[in-house]
């Protein structure tokens, strides 16, 4: 294992295997399609050869919009075989979203400077005149016909993949804001993969079987289930389309049972969905006793959600110790901390007020408390510290920014020296997330960066603000979007506060804002607060203050006197933006004050 | 599927309206019709859209193909797709 230092070498190591490989469940009522590792390697090499034939050279960026998971796997390895840098892009995934999709995709391809884009025949027509808006893109190819340009056994020539080569770029789902391309080398990825699968992680044996419905254009699905299993030469993985999971969550549990799967990962909301939306008759014969790892990451973990899942599925053989809460981020390849393999689900019951002031204090019995789920320890050879606003390490029990250093940390953001410098200092990656240590284990409890995370996906407030600004009647540029954690729904509430010209503007304008953001970003805004001009807090130089807005909203002071029914309604909820005190000491993070 | 279930276009439409009446938290300003756009008028997010399709599958005893999600925009689109799948699953293509 220690000789395999690149992802291409990982695949080469299993390229002779015809009995093990990846299976893809494409239609619910049909069996999954099996593709042996030998076949994946052959197809990947062919794709790499096709890229070379199309003039793609080492270091060139290749965009991949491939909804079919099997084509995606072939193509991402194939790009690496050709020494190119893959840029996976989310395909259109929602009903009626296509008009906005093109804009989002264009921004990513432009930032990456892609010279080629490979997609499938269904997505191709939607991309329209993309080439004219992204000058670097020489052509848009359809995978099936593209690979036919070279022989079935073709392989790239003269490419010697090195660990320090960039393997791929992971882009945030940016639309109007400049999307950030996390740049990861083979060395980064191998280091993280070996942390995930090694002795301090999942201890992945060759008999392991994994099941995943995670999108493959996102780190947890891609690194966790495309690269890691091949590196560990596992028996196999079944990929379920994320859309199929959302439509029919029982497919996930049924596959786990049928395959006697050992490992799966999903964001918190998915466990909630599986608890509430699956009907008893769909669980006939389901046996989850082989599941050793039910990983949970990509968004804040709610203790109650996981507890409810464990209770519902205990009769089906699910063991609560299977839960593996984790913390990670794309800028750190994937995984940062893992809970111990056989540790039980654990949460710290702390006083909310003290936590907001920066201290993790046990809550008194019967008092108001917050359950912070334990996310475990960082990996050998990887450093983690909790730092205050001056970058000084804080002791256990004190809340600060999580900072990371080590072999999994990204090279930077592609072609963005300014934002790279803001994130990386002396090799320490500032995560923008808040947490504390207790007993050497990490408890993630908030975030100072202006990011909204819903269903495991990241959304940038600037993107919501820009979209809302385009709506007739909204005072352009005078919009603030933010998320506030709501324990009642177990996720963040997405709130948009917009100044409007006309005091009569009401529900119709709110609906337009919600519809516009839903269409452009596939994100549902929970609440729109309309305000008279001048309501949003600004700095002395006239810049809008996102954190202050959230705090005003929480205390009910936002737009006082404007008579907003929505505001009063929301005050009944236990929505809190607890970090404004801490945020103030860190100053404004992220792009809010640009 | 049970014989009592109305699998005509009108029957499917009625079922969709029923689902939306029961599940849409915020009633849209315009009345829901076959022409209602799923996102622009009804503001369905992805979870709700899939839940609705799942509900229709359960009610009519069918399985909607994954390609559905790439082509529907309005309530009418969904209803017509459901009718097509019902016909196919009954062998009437």
XYZ file of C-alpha atoms in Angstrom:
687
model
C 0.000 0.000 0.000
C 2.782 2.472 0.761
C 4.072 2.284 -2.827
C 0.807 3.550 -4.212
C 1.148 7.309 -4.151
C -1.230 8.372 -6.896
C -4.880 7.658 -7.668
C -3.921 6.268 -11.066
C -1.541 3.831 -9.392
C -4.427 2.815 -7.083
C -6.533 1.861 -10.067
C -3.604 0.195 -11.806
C -3.201 -2.008 -8.723
C -6.684 -3.511 -9.236
C -6.769 -3.327 -13.026
C -6.502 -7.116 -13.307
C -9.591 -7.777 -11.138
C -12.683 -8.980 -12.948
C -14.599 -10.323 -9.969
C -14.766 -7.139 -7.948
C -15.768 -3.619 -8.939
C -18.487 -0.981 -8.828
C -22.224 -1.473 -9.331
C -24.595 1.255 -10.445
C -28.297 1.244 -9.642
C -29.851 3.286 -12.400
C -33.522 2.301 -12.391
C -35.270 1.169 -9.248
C -36.866 -1.933 -10.693
C -33.802 -3.146 -12.583
C -30.707 -4.844 -11.188
C -27.611 -2.733 -10.658
C -25.073 -2.737 -13.501
C -21.743 -4.239 -12.475
C -18.477 -2.860 -13.840
C -15.337 -4.778 -12.836
C -12.204 -2.851 -11.820
C -10.501 -4.237 -14.919
C -13.226 -2.710 -17.043
C -13.091 0.617 -15.189
C -9.355 0.764 -15.836
C -9.773 -0.075 -19.525
C -12.518 2.513 -20.005
C -10.575 5.132 -18.069
C -7.461 4.607 -20.158
C -9.549 4.836 -23.311
C -11.075 8.128 -22.146
C -7.592 9.422 -21.334
C -6.446 8.482 -24.829
C -9.445 10.261 -26.335
C -8.505 13.375 -24.370
C -4.964 13.222 -25.713
C -6.279 12.742 -29.230
C -8.383 15.868 -28.722
C -5.265 17.835 -27.849
C -5.614 17.864 -24.074
C -2.186 18.206 -22.483
C -0.858 17.760 -18.958
C -2.357 20.264 -16.578
C -5.237 21.203 -18.903
C -8.575 21.418 -17.125
C -11.375 19.169 -18.318
C -14.936 19.829 -17.186
C -17.063 16.745 -16.470
C -20.843 16.940 -16.350
C -21.795 13.270 -16.284
C -24.957 12.286 -14.417
C -24.323 8.603 -15.106
C -22.160 7.434 -12.240
C -20.399 4.764 -14.277
C -19.368 7.243 -16.995
C -18.282 9.676 -14.315
C -15.981 7.139 -12.643
C -14.390 6.237 -15.985
C -13.927 9.864 -16.944
C -12.415 11.160 -13.738
C -9.818 8.417 -13.661
C -9.334 8.856 -17.405
C -8.604 12.564 -17.034
C -5.972 11.705 -14.439
C -4.433 9.036 -16.671
C -3.993 11.755 -19.299
C -2.326 14.018 -16.742
C -5.187 16.482 -17.085
C -6.975 18.167 -14.191
C -10.576 17.057 -13.824
C -13.257 19.594 -12.916
C -16.391 17.722 -11.838
C -19.525 19.845 -12.144
C -22.988 19.094 -10.770
C -25.401 18.188 -13.544
C -28.900 19.723 -13.525
C -30.750 17.923 -10.777
C -34.004 19.629 -10.072
C -37.348 19.915 -11.710
C -37.621 23.058 -13.793
C -34.183 24.428 -12.967
C -32.499 24.479 -16.339
C -32.504 28.140 -17.225
C -30.372 29.061 -14.249
C -28.125 26.048 -14.566
C -26.204 27.403 -17.511
C -25.095 30.541 -15.686
C -23.827 28.606 -12.715
C -21.891 26.181 -14.877
C -20.387 28.935 -16.982
C -18.844 30.621 -13.962
C -17.128 27.457 -12.823
C -15.747 26.559 -16.243
C -14.462 30.090 -16.688
C -12.766 30.242 -13.316
C -11.136 26.877 -13.972
C -10.155 27.814 -17.513
C -11.407 24.501 -18.878
C -10.312 23.709 -22.415
C -12.745 20.855 -22.859
C -16.091 19.859 -21.440
C -17.405 16.305 -21.527
C -21.059 15.591 -20.874
C -23.791 13.219 -22.007
C -26.436 13.439 -24.704
C -29.178 14.489 -22.262
C -27.304 17.434 -20.777
C -25.660 18.574 -24.024
C -28.735 20.346 -25.446
C -29.160 22.329 -22.242
C -25.645 23.714 -22.478
C -26.522 25.639 -25.590
C -24.068 28.311 -26.525
C -21.828 27.695 -23.564
C -18.688 27.809 -25.660
C -19.268 31.412 -26.615
C -19.400 32.481 -22.972
C -16.382 30.457 -21.910
C -13.634 31.279 -24.446
C -11.205 28.709 -23.111
C -13.561 25.818 -23.936
C -12.568 24.509 -27.364
C -15.304 21.916 -27.582
C -18.165 20.281 -25.736
C -18.113 16.525 -26.176
C -20.619 13.789 -25.515
C -18.940 10.950 -23.628
C -20.338 8.031 -25.621
C -19.284 9.350 -29.014
C -16.104 10.974 -27.705
C -14.502 7.717 -26.581
C -15.317 6.035 -29.904
C -12.710 8.257 -31.539
C -10.033 5.926 -30.168
C -9.640 2.177 -29.994
C -11.199 0.211 -27.108
C -7.757 -0.708 -25.789
C -6.232 2.735 -26.290
C -4.325 4.324 -23.444
C -2.642 7.692 -22.928
C 0.993 7.915 -24.008
C 3.939 9.500 -22.263
C 2.200 10.519 -19.054
C 3.983 9.852 -15.808
C 1.591 10.853 -13.035
C 3.378 12.227 -9.985
C 2.068 12.617 -6.424
C 2.543 16.384 -6.593
C 0.389 16.663 -9.730
C -2.999 18.296 -9.282
C -5.626 15.561 -9.604
C -8.801 17.608 -9.692
C -10.480 20.854 -8.711
C -13.453 20.833 -6.382
C -15.644 23.855 -7.003
C -18.154 25.404 -4.680
C -21.584 25.633 -6.256
C -21.066 29.275 -7.119
C -23.260 31.227 -9.423
C -22.700 34.911 -9.337
C -19.981 34.941 -6.752
C -16.599 33.873 -8.008
C -16.650 30.133 -7.361
C -13.635 28.824 -5.472
C -11.763 25.863 -6.935
C -10.197 23.771 -4.176
C -6.982 22.398 -5.681
C -5.944 18.918 -4.604
C -2.931 16.871 -5.603
C -2.619 13.093 -5.673
C -0.455 13.411 -2.559
C -3.223 15.313 -0.736
C -5.773 12.708 -1.686
C -3.689 9.651 -0.881
C -2.821 11.119 2.521
C -6.474 11.699 3.298
C -7.641 8.396 1.856
C -5.101 6.528 3.982
C -6.243 8.467 7.034
C -9.854 7.490 6.270
C -9.145 3.831 5.591
C -6.227 3.183 7.890
C -5.768 2.096 11.486
C -7.029 5.373 12.950
C -9.983 5.433 10.586
C -12.257 2.791 9.151
C -9.631 0.031 9.013
C -11.057 -0.952 5.646
C -10.646 -4.671 4.893
C -10.716 -6.095 1.369
C -14.049 -7.820 2.039
C -15.697 -4.477 2.679
C -18.743 -3.489 0.654
C -19.971 0.095 0.469
C -23.269 1.668 -0.557
C -23.589 5.330 -1.455
C -26.224 7.602 -2.963
C -24.004 10.688 -2.529
C -23.438 12.948 -5.527
C -20.079 12.147 -7.088
C -19.226 15.798 -7.776
C -18.958 16.453 -4.071
C -16.010 15.428 -1.890
C -17.750 12.905 0.357
C -19.126 10.946 -2.599
C -16.079 11.328 -4.812
C -13.170 10.831 -2.433
C -15.093 8.674 0.000
C -16.731 6.278 -2.422
C -14.960 6.531 -5.768
C -11.304 6.833 -4.751
C -11.073 5.309 -1.271
C -12.651 1.925 -2.086
C -10.378 1.391 -5.119
C -7.333 2.348 -3.093
C -8.328 -0.287 -0.515
C -9.199 -2.848 -3.225
C -12.568 -3.578 -1.634
C -15.096 -6.140 -2.750
C -17.324 -3.443 -4.190
C -19.503 -0.379 -3.967
C -23.083 0.140 -5.119
C -23.857 3.645 -6.320
C -27.443 4.838 -6.098
C -28.426 8.044 -7.867
C -29.018 10.872 -5.353
C -32.299 11.610 -7.108
C -33.439 8.045 -6.596
C -32.608 8.286 -2.913
C -34.617 11.493 -2.535
C -37.558 9.947 -4.312
C -37.402 6.562 -2.622
C -35.183 6.617 0.527
C -35.908 2.948 1.257
C -33.674 2.003 -1.688
C -30.687 3.019 0.440
C -31.582 0.703 3.306
C -32.653 -2.123 0.999
C -29.312 -2.012 -0.801
C -27.412 -1.918 2.488
C -29.287 -5.048 3.460
C -29.050 -6.930 0.146
C -25.317 -6.294 -0.197
C -24.627 -6.913 3.507
C -22.799 -3.611 3.252
C -20.260 -2.613 5.836
C -19.959 1.090 5.097
C -22.182 4.000 4.132
C -22.017 7.776 4.671
C -24.658 10.482 4.428
C -25.417 13.990 5.654
C -27.568 14.377 8.748
C -30.778 15.195 6.859
C -30.705 11.840 5.068
C -30.930 9.923 8.320
C -33.921 12.091 9.186
C -35.528 11.391 5.840
C -34.963 7.668 6.262
C -36.637 7.808 9.659
C -39.732 9.749 8.618
C -40.395 8.912 4.986
C -39.865 5.169 4.750
C -42.992 3.080 5.278
C -42.944 -0.204 7.162
C -43.988 -2.272 4.158
C -40.878 -1.057 2.312
C -38.683 -2.648 4.974
C -39.715 -6.270 4.491
C -36.713 -8.474 5.134
C -34.304 -5.593 5.675
C -31.333 -6.568 7.837
C -28.830 -3.877 8.770
C -26.714 -5.946 11.126
C -23.683 -6.031 8.808
C -23.444 -2.263 8.752
C -20.344 -1.369 10.696
C -20.082 2.260 9.642
C -23.013 4.651 9.186
C -20.960 7.780 8.677
C -22.448 11.222 9.109
C -20.860 14.408 7.806
C -21.027 17.291 5.314
C -23.384 19.324 7.491
C -23.966 19.951 11.209
C -24.939 16.761 13.011
C -28.127 16.747 15.108
C -28.030 14.315 17.997
C -31.807 13.893 18.016
C -31.904 13.018 14.317
C -29.387 10.200 14.662
C -30.939 8.964 17.883
C -34.340 8.714 16.180
C -32.856 6.743 13.278
C -31.146 4.336 15.666
C -34.390 3.792 17.550
C -36.466 3.157 14.461
C -33.983 0.745 12.912
C -32.766 -1.131 15.994
C -35.383 -3.856 15.320
C -33.817 -4.214 11.866
C -30.413 -4.974 13.298
C -28.985 -1.449 13.208
C -26.431 -0.858 15.943
C -26.069 2.644 17.290
C -22.313 2.146 17.502
C -22.300 2.066 13.686
C -22.783 5.821 13.640
C -19.553 7.572 12.781
C -19.958 11.325 13.084
C -17.172 13.119 11.314
C -16.001 16.578 10.435
C -14.422 17.466 7.140
C -14.146 19.937 4.322
C -13.073 20.061 0.707
C -10.167 22.380 1.570
C -8.791 19.488 3.657
C -9.415 16.956 0.876
C -12.288 15.307 2.734
C -11.910 14.032 6.289
C -10.622 16.026 9.235
C -11.827 14.031 12.241
C -13.485 10.675 12.766
C -15.132 9.264 15.838
C -13.645 5.909 16.922
C -14.778 2.959 14.809
C -16.817 1.262 17.510
C -17.543 4.257 19.713
C -21.148 5.019 20.526
C -22.879 8.213 19.435
C -21.870 10.857 21.952
C -22.985 14.421 22.545
C -21.897 17.061 25.013
C -24.795 18.674 26.819
C -23.778 22.298 27.257
C -25.157 25.621 28.370
C -26.152 27.645 25.266
C -25.370 31.081 26.686
C -21.910 30.062 27.849
C -21.282 28.434 24.484
C -22.199 31.635 22.676
C -19.670 33.411 24.866
C -17.001 30.910 23.921
C -17.058 28.371 26.703
C -18.274 24.777 26.690
C -19.869 24.471 30.122
C -22.021 21.480 31.094
C -25.669 22.481 31.283
C -27.385 22.138 34.643
C -29.985 19.342 34.909
C -33.322 20.490 33.588
C -31.852 23.739 32.253
C -31.887 24.857 28.635
C -29.188 22.850 26.872
C -27.578 22.307 23.505
C -26.367 18.853 22.437
C -23.100 19.153 20.572
C -22.235 15.923 18.820
C -18.683 14.626 19.221
C -16.836 14.480 15.894
C -13.805 12.590 17.107
C -10.091 12.997 16.620
C -7.842 14.194 13.841
C -5.611 11.664 12.099
C -1.968 10.728 12.634
C 0.339 13.143 10.876
C -2.457 15.737 10.727
C -2.601 18.747 13.021
C -5.685 20.445 14.416
C -5.889 23.403 16.749
C -8.569 25.684 18.125
C -7.456 29.269 17.722
C -8.696 32.629 18.879
C -9.000 35.670 16.648
C -5.275 36.367 17.005
C -4.338 32.864 15.949
C -3.370 31.800 19.467
C -4.199 28.215 20.416
C -6.980 27.937 22.994
C -7.189 25.329 25.760
C -9.808 22.567 25.891
C -13.351 23.679 26.534
C -12.878 27.035 24.818
C -14.583 27.771 21.523
C -12.463 29.067 18.681
C -11.801 28.669 15.000
C -10.763 25.206 13.868
C -7.408 25.400 12.098
C -5.696 22.561 10.277
C -2.238 21.721 9.013
C -0.812 18.671 7.306
C -0.690 16.575 4.141
C -4.430 16.765 3.377
C -4.565 20.553 3.193
C -5.297 21.854 -0.314
C -2.724 23.628 -2.459
C -5.033 26.643 -2.561
C -7.938 27.959 -4.605
C -7.333 27.682 -8.334
C -6.180 30.929 -9.885
C -7.191 32.929 -6.816
C -4.129 34.090 -4.923
C -6.089 36.557 -2.810
C -8.557 34.102 -1.343
C -5.890 31.448 -1.011
C -3.826 33.849 1.105
C -6.876 34.558 3.252
C -7.385 30.859 3.966
C -3.814 29.552 4.283
C -1.284 31.115 6.649
C 1.999 29.341 7.499
C 0.482 26.131 6.262
C -2.465 26.478 8.671
C -5.853 26.308 7.019
C -8.435 28.578 8.631
C -11.661 26.599 8.285
C -14.161 29.296 9.226
C -15.789 26.723 11.497
C -16.034 26.988 15.279
C -15.439 24.198 17.736
C -13.862 23.132 21.000
C -11.819 20.214 22.195
C -12.724 17.975 25.087
C -10.739 14.898 26.010
C -8.796 15.404 22.806
C -11.963 15.109 20.725
C -13.483 17.793 18.523
C -16.953 19.219 19.059
C -18.028 21.381 16.128
C -20.512 23.977 17.226
C -20.819 26.807 14.738
C -19.261 28.794 11.971
C -17.878 32.260 11.473
C -17.720 32.094 7.716
C -20.768 33.358 5.922
C -21.951 30.079 4.515
C -25.345 28.420 4.505
C -25.397 24.621 4.553
C -28.612 22.809 3.696
C -28.876 19.078 3.020
C -25.115 18.799 2.960
C -24.635 21.447 0.272
C -22.926 24.805 0.639
C -24.584 28.030 -0.444
C -22.987 31.455 -0.459
C -25.094 34.317 0.892
C -23.777 36.581 -1.873
C -25.453 34.355 -4.453
C -28.852 34.640 -2.751
C -28.366 38.366 -2.287
C -27.534 38.922 -5.929
C -30.564 36.945 -7.109
C -32.909 38.813 -4.781
C -31.428 42.113 -5.967
C -32.562 41.330 -9.504
C -36.213 41.286 -8.520
C -38.117 44.432 -9.520
C -38.860 46.491 -6.440
C -35.893 45.340 -4.399
C -33.242 47.975 -3.675
C -30.362 46.467 -5.575
C -27.380 45.646 -3.364
C -29.378 46.161 -0.180
C -30.090 42.554 0.557
C -28.663 40.307 3.240
C -29.035 36.526 3.325
C -28.101 34.328 6.240
C -28.836 31.047 7.957
C -30.050 30.674 11.525
C -30.032 27.301 13.207
C -33.525 26.162 14.138
C -33.572 23.152 16.478
C -37.244 22.554 15.731
C -36.532 21.646 12.130
C -33.035 20.367 12.816
C -31.393 22.562 10.235
C -30.703 26.173 9.381
C -33.535 28.460 8.389
C -32.627 30.405 5.283
C -33.552 34.054 5.656
C -33.362 36.887 3.177
C -33.736 40.454 4.412
C -34.302 42.898 1.557
C -34.865 46.630 1.438
C -37.690 47.521 -0.906
C -38.651 50.765 -2.545
C -42.326 50.682 -1.978
C -43.882 50.157 1.446
C -46.866 48.405 -0.172
C -44.665 45.627 -1.524
C -45.850 42.452 0.110
C -46.452 38.781 -0.478
C -46.114 38.981 -4.231
C -42.607 40.401 -3.956
C -41.696 37.838 -1.318
C -42.894 35.067 -3.617
C -40.868 36.444 -6.502
C -37.717 36.473 -4.380
C -38.293 32.921 -3.172
C -39.055 31.680 -6.685
C -36.024 33.384 -8.170
C -33.619 31.922 -5.625
C -35.229 28.503 -5.913
C -34.847 28.542 -9.659
C -31.303 29.869 -9.701
C -29.798 28.025 -6.769
C -32.250 25.180 -6.095
C -32.464 26.485 -2.546
C -35.734 27.195 -0.773
C -35.721 30.369 1.289
C -37.660 29.905 4.533
C -38.369 33.533 5.252
C -38.201 36.816 3.393
C -38.195 39.971 5.484
C -39.038 43.124 3.548
C -37.700 46.353 4.984
C -37.907 50.060 4.290
C -34.808 51.714 2.797
C -32.028 52.236 5.316
C -33.022 49.396 7.652
C -30.079 47.118 7.068
C -27.107 47.796 9.331
C -24.085 49.198 7.573
C -20.523 50.044 8.561
C -19.429 53.646 8.565
C -18.124 53.164 5.030
C -21.510 51.970 3.876
C -20.896 48.215 3.689
C -23.669 45.870 4.726
C -23.056 43.792 7.832
C -24.300 40.261 7.548
C -23.704 39.101 11.122
C -25.250 42.198 12.609
C -28.307 41.675 10.457
C -28.685 38.135 11.722
C -28.355 39.323 15.298
C -30.939 42.063 14.818
C -33.262 39.526 13.251
C -32.841 37.161 16.158
C -33.634 39.806 18.717
C -36.620 40.978 16.741
C -35.133 44.392 16.191
C -34.819 44.134 12.439
C -37.036 46.659 10.708
C -38.788 47.569 13.921
C -41.833 49.570 13.104
C -42.037 48.176 9.590
C -44.785 45.792 10.705
C -43.454 42.573 9.248
C -45.739 39.680 10.084
C -43.018 37.215 9.146
C -40.598 38.635 11.666
C -43.006 38.275 14.564
C -43.834 34.749 13.507
C -40.240 33.738 13.516
C -39.538 35.135 16.951
C -41.573 32.272 18.317
C -38.972 29.857 17.046
C -35.850 29.207 18.961
C -33.769 30.543 16.104
C -30.419 31.647 17.375
C -27.331 32.967 15.722
C -25.215 32.271 18.738
C -21.928 33.242 17.309
C -22.316 36.933 16.786
C -20.366 37.729 19.926
C -17.506 35.504 18.813
C -17.820 36.596 15.201
C -17.363 40.172 16.312
C -13.977 39.310 17.777
C -12.904 37.573 14.596
C -14.051 40.420 12.452
C -15.982 39.749 9.310
C -15.116 36.427 7.638
C -15.633 35.343 4.116
C -16.581 37.644 1.310
C -19.284 39.586 3.083
C -17.560 42.911 3.116
C -15.993 42.964 -0.302
C -53.066 -1.180 -9.074
C -56.519 -1.079 -7.425
C -59.416 -0.793 -9.884
C -60.972 2.038 -7.959
C -58.077 4.376 -8.690
C -58.857 6.844 -11.492
C -55.879 6.596 -13.826
C -57.092 9.034 -16.445
C -55.326 12.329 -16.995
C -58.065 14.073 -14.979
C -57.731 11.509 -12.215
C -53.995 11.996 -12.020
C -54.368 15.753 -12.048
C -56.878 15.532 -9.222
C -54.458 13.439 -7.190
C -51.677 15.954 -7.735
C -53.944 18.825 -6.679
C -54.903 16.838 -3.601
C -51.259 16.263 -2.728
C -50.418 19.949 -3.146
C -53.437 21.071 -1.119
C -52.370 18.840 1.727
C -48.650 19.502 1.594
C -47.920 22.986 0.398
C -47.202 24.994 3.507
C -47.483 28.361 1.774
C -50.459 28.583 -0.530
C -49.486 30.242 -3.796
C -51.179 33.542 -4.632
C -52.668 32.212 -7.887
C -54.939 29.131 -7.770
C -53.153 25.869 -8.560
C -53.836 24.678 -12.085
C -52.389 22.285 -14.633
C -50.288 25.155 -15.922
C -48.740 25.947 -12.541
C -44.957 25.930 -12.752
C -43.463 23.707 -10.082
C -40.819 26.218 -9.060
C -42.055 29.630 -10.177
C -45.649 29.207 -8.983
C -45.619 26.429 -6.417
C -42.089 26.963 -5.092
C -41.458 23.266 -4.605
C -37.950 22.560 -3.478
C -36.206 19.382 -4.530
C -37.227 17.371 -1.482
C -40.881 18.289 -1.951
C -40.794 17.522 -5.663
C -39.447 14.058 -5.018
C -41.833 13.437 -2.201
C -44.726 14.316 -4.481
C -43.509 11.908 -7.156
C -43.029 9.231 -4.502
C -46.602 9.789 -3.305
C -47.924 9.451 -6.860
C -45.935 6.267 -7.346
C -47.444 4.774 -4.194
C -50.965 5.835 -5.101
C -50.921 4.556 -8.678
C -48.672 1.576 -8.017
C -46.056 2.630 -10.567
C -42.370 3.485 -10.689
C -41.415 6.724 -12.392
C -38.235 6.573 -14.450
C -35.345 8.781 -13.368
C -35.407 10.679 -16.691
C -38.661 12.281 -15.588
C -36.762 14.759 -13.519
C -34.994 16.287 -16.441
C -38.056 17.270 -18.405
C -40.943 18.350 -16.221
C -41.703 21.969 -15.457
C -45.440 22.197 -14.768
C -48.146 20.225 -13.013
C -49.442 19.188 -16.419
C -46.008 17.778 -17.346
C -46.025 15.640 -14.223
C -49.598 14.428 -14.849
C -48.873 13.471 -18.449
C -45.707 11.647 -17.419
C -47.627 9.677 -14.815
C -50.340 8.764 -17.338
C -47.672 7.518 -19.769
C -46.052 5.347 -17.116
C -49.401 3.928 -15.999
C -50.190 2.980 -19.589
C -46.767 1.421 -20.086
C -46.932 -0.586 -16.881
C -50.353 -1.855 -17.865
C -48.871 -2.950 -21.202
C -50.869 -0.465 -23.189
C -47.997 1.714 -24.367
